[in-house]
Tab-separated table of C-alpha atoms in Angstrom:
chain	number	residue	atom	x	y	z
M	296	UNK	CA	41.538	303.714	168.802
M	297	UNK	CA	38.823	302.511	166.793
M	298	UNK	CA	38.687	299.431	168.158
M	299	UNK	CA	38.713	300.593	171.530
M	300	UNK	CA	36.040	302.548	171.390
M	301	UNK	CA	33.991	300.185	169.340
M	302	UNK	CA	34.723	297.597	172.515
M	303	UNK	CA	33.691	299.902	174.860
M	304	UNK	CA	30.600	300.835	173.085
M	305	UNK	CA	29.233	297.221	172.786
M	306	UNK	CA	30.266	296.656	176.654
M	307	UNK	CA	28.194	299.726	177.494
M	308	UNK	CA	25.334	298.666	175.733
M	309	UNK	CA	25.662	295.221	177.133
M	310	UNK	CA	26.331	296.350	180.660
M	311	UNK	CA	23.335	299.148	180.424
M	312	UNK	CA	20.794	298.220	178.074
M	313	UNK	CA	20.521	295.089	178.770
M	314	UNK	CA	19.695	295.199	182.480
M	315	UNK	CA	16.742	297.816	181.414
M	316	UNK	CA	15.395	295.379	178.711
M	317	UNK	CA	15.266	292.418	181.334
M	318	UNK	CA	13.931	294.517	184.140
M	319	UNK	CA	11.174	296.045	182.223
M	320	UNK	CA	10.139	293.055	180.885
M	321	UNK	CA	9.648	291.241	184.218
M	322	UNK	CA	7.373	294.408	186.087
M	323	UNK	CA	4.083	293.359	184.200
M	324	UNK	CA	4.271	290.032	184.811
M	325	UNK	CA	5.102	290.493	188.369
M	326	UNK	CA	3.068	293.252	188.301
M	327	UNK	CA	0.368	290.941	187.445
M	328	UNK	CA	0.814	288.431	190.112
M	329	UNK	CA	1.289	291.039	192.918
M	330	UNK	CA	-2.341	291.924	191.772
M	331	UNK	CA	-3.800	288.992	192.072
M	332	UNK	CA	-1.787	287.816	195.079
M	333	UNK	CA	-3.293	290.971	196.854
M	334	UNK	CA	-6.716	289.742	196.883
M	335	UNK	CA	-8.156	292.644	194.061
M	336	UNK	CA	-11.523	291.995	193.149
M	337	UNK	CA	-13.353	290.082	190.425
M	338	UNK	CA	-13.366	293.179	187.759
M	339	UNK	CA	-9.483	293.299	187.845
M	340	UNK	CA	-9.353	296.478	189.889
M	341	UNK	CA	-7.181	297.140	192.668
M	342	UNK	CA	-6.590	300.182	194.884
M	343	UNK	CA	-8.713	302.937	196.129
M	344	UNK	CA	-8.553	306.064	193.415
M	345	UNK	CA	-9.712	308.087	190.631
M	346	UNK	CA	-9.680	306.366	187.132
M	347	UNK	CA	-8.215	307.828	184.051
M	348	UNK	CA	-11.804	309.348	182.614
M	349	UNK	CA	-11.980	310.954	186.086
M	350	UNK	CA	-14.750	309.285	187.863
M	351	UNK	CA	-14.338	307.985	191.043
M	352	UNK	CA	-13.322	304.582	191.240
M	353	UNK	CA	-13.306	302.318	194.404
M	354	UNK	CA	-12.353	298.800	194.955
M	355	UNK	CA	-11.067	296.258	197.337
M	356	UNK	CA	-7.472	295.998	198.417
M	357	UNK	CA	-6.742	292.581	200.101
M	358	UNK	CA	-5.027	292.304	203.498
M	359	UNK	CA	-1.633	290.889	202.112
M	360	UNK	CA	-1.250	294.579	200.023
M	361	UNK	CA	-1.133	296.352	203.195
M	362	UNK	CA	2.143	294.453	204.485
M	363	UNK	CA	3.519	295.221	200.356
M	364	UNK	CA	5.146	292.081	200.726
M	365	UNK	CA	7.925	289.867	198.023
M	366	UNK	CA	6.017	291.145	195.434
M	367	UNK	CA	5.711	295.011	195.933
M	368	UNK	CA	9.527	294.787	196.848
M	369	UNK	CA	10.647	293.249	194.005
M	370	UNK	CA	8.350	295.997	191.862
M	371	UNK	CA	10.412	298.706	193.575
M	372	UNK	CA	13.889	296.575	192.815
M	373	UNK	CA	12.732	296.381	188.585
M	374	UNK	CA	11.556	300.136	188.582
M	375	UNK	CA	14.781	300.930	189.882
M	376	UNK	CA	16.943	298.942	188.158
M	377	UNK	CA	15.224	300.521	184.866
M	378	UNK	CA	15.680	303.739	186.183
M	379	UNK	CA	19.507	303.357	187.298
M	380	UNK	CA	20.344	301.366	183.662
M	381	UNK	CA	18.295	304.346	182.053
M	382	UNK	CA	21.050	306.872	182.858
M	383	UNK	CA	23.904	304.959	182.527
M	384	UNK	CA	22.742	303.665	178.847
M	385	UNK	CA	23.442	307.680	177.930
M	386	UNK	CA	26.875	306.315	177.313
M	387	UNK	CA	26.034	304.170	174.990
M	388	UNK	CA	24.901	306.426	172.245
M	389	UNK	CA	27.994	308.943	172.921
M	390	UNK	CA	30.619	306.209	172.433
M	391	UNK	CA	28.959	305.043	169.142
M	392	UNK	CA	28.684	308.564	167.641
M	393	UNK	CA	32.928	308.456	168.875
M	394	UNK	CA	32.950	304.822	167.373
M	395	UNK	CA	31.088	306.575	164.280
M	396	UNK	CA	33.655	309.364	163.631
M	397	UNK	CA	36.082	307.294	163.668
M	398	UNK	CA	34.960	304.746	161.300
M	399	UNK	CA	34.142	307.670	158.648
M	400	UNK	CA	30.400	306.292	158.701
M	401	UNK	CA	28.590	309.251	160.426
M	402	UNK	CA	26.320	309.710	157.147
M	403	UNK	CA	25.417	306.315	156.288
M	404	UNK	CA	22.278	305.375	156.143
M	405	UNK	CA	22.304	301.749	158.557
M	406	UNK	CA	23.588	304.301	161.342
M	407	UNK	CA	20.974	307.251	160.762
M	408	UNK	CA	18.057	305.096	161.156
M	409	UNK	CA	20.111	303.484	163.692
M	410	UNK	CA	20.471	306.932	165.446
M	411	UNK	CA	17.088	307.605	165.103
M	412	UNK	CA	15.547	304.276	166.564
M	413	UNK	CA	17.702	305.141	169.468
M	414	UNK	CA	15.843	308.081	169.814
M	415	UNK	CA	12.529	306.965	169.515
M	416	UNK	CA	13.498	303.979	172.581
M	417	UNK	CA	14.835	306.937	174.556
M	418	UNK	CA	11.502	308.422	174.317
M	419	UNK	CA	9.510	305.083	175.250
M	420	UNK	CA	11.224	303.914	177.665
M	421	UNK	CA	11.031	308.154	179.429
M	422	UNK	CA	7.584	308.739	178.401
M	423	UNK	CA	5.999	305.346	178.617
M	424	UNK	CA	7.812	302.522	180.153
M	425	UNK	CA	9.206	304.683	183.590
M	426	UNK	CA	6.200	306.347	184.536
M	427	UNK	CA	3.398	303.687	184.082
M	428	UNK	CA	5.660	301.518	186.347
M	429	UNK	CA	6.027	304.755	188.644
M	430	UNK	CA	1.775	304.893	188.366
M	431	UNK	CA	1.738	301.146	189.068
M	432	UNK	CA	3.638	301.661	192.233
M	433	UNK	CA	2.305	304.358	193.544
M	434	UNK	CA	-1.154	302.597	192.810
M	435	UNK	CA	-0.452	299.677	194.800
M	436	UNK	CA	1.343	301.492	197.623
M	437	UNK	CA	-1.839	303.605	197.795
M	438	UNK	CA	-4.369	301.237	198.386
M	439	UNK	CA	-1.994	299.272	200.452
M	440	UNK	CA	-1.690	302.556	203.003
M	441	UNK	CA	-5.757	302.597	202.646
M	442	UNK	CA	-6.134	299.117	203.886
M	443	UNK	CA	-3.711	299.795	206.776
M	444	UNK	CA	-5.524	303.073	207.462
M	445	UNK	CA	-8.628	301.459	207.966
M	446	UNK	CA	-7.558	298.629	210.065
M	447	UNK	CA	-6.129	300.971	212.195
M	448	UNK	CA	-10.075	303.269	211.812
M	449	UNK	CA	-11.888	299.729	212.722
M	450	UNK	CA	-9.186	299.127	215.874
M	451	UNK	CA	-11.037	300.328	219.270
M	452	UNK	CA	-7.977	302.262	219.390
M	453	UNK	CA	-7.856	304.295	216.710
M	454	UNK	CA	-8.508	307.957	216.341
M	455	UNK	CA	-10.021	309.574	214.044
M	456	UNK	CA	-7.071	309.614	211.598
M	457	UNK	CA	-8.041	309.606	207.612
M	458	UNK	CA	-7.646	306.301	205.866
M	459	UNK	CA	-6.849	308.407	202.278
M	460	UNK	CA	-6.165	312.033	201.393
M	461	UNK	CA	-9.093	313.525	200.127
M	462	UNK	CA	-9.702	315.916	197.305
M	463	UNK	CA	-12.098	318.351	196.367
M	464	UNK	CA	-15.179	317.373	197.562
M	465	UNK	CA	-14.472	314.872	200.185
M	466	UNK	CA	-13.384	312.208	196.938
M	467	UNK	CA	-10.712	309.690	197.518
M	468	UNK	CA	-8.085	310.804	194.809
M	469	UNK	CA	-5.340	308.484	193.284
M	470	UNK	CA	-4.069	305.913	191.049
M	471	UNK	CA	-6.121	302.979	190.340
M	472	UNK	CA	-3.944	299.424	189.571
M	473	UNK	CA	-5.750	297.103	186.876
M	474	UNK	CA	-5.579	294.786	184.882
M	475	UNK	CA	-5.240	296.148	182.084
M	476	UNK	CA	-2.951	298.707	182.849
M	477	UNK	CA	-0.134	295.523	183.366
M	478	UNK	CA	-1.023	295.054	179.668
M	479	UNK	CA	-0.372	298.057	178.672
M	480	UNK	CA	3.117	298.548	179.945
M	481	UNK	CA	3.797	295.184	178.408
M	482	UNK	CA	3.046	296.291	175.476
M	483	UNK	CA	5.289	299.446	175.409
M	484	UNK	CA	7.765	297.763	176.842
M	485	UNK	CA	7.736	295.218	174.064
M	486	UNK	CA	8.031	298.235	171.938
M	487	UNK	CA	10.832	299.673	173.685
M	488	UNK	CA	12.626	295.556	173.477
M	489	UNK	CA	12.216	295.752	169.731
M	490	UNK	CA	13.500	298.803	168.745
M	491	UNK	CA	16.476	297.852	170.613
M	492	UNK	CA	16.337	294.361	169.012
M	493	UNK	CA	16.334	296.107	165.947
M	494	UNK	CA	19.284	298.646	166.520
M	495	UNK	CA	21.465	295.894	168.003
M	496	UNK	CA	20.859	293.943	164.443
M	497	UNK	CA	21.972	297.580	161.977
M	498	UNK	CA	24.640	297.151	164.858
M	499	UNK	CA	25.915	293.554	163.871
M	500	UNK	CA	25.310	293.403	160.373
M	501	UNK	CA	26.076	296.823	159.011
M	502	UNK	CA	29.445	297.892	160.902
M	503	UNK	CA	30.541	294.667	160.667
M	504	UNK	CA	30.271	294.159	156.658
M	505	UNK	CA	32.149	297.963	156.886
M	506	UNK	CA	35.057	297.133	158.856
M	507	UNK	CA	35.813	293.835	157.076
M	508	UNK	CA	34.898	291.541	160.422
């Protein structure tokens, strides 16, 4: 039974985990080159928004991020792969606490930091890694509706339909894609990589010097 489980905790984390890690790690980059396929302008800025300190922000979006193109599709494809992977991987932690139990090696130490690093992923790849690529989206989808709204305001055609939503006091409101802000998901997604890097070596070395292999 042991070994069962053990097999079909390594499978899971194979199967789940890995498909997150490999994801993730491909959004900035792509991220990166959707942003400066777009035709964003010289400070790195693209979109139409509100910045993080809350002053109004505005910048060009380039004619190829109102069609979204390869590049916004395949953003949408990674974010949802990582979201997808990000449920099923809650298998992988209940199979090694059953793989644990049965082994008789709930209280050492290798698997309580391993538990814990687990933990601490969990919460980077929820709090961190998800939602900035759910910000970059929406950032580039934004200013890519904005473009296309004011094509359509410039047409001879055209109404008078907005080209943004407004907020209070007639200011554009929004996310603003940078940069800088592809950095910073690399970065916690590099975090998020090596804890699991880490867990996946107490994984190898410590059960395995337990159970003899």
């Amino acid at each position: 039974m042991t070994k069962f489980l053990l097999a079909v905790h390594v499978i899971a984390a194979i199967v789940a985990i890995g498909p997150v890690t490999v994801a993730a790690s491909m959004f900035p980059p792509f991220a990166r080159r959707a942003l400066a396929e777009s035709g964003g302008t010289e400070s790195g800025s693209h979109g139409y928004g509100t910045a993080a300190s809350g002053g109004p922000v505005s910048v060009t979006a380039g004619p190829e991020l109102a069609e979204s193109g390869g590049g916004l599709h395949t953003l949408r494809l990674l974010h949802r792969i990582c979201r997808i992977y990000a449920v099923v991987a809650a298998a992988v932690p209940v199979f090694g606490f059953a793989t644990a139990g049965n082994m008789g090696v709930l209280g050492d130490t290798w698997l309580i930091v391993s538990i814990v690093l687990t933990g601490i992923a969990a919460v980077v790849l929820g709090a961190l890694v998800l939602p900035r690529q759910e910000a970059l989206l929406a950032g580039f989808e934004e200013a890519g509706a904005i473009e296309a709204g004011a094509t359509e305001a410039d047409s001879p055609e055209a109404g008078a339909a907005p080209t943004a939503a407004a907020g209070a006091g007639g200011a554009v409101t929004g996310v603003t894609v940078t940069e800088r802000a592809t950095v910073r998901l690399a970065m916690v997604t590099g975090i998020f990589n090596l804890l699991w890097a880490t867990v996946t070596v107490l994984m190898i070395v410590r059960p395995g010097s337990t159970t003899g292999a």
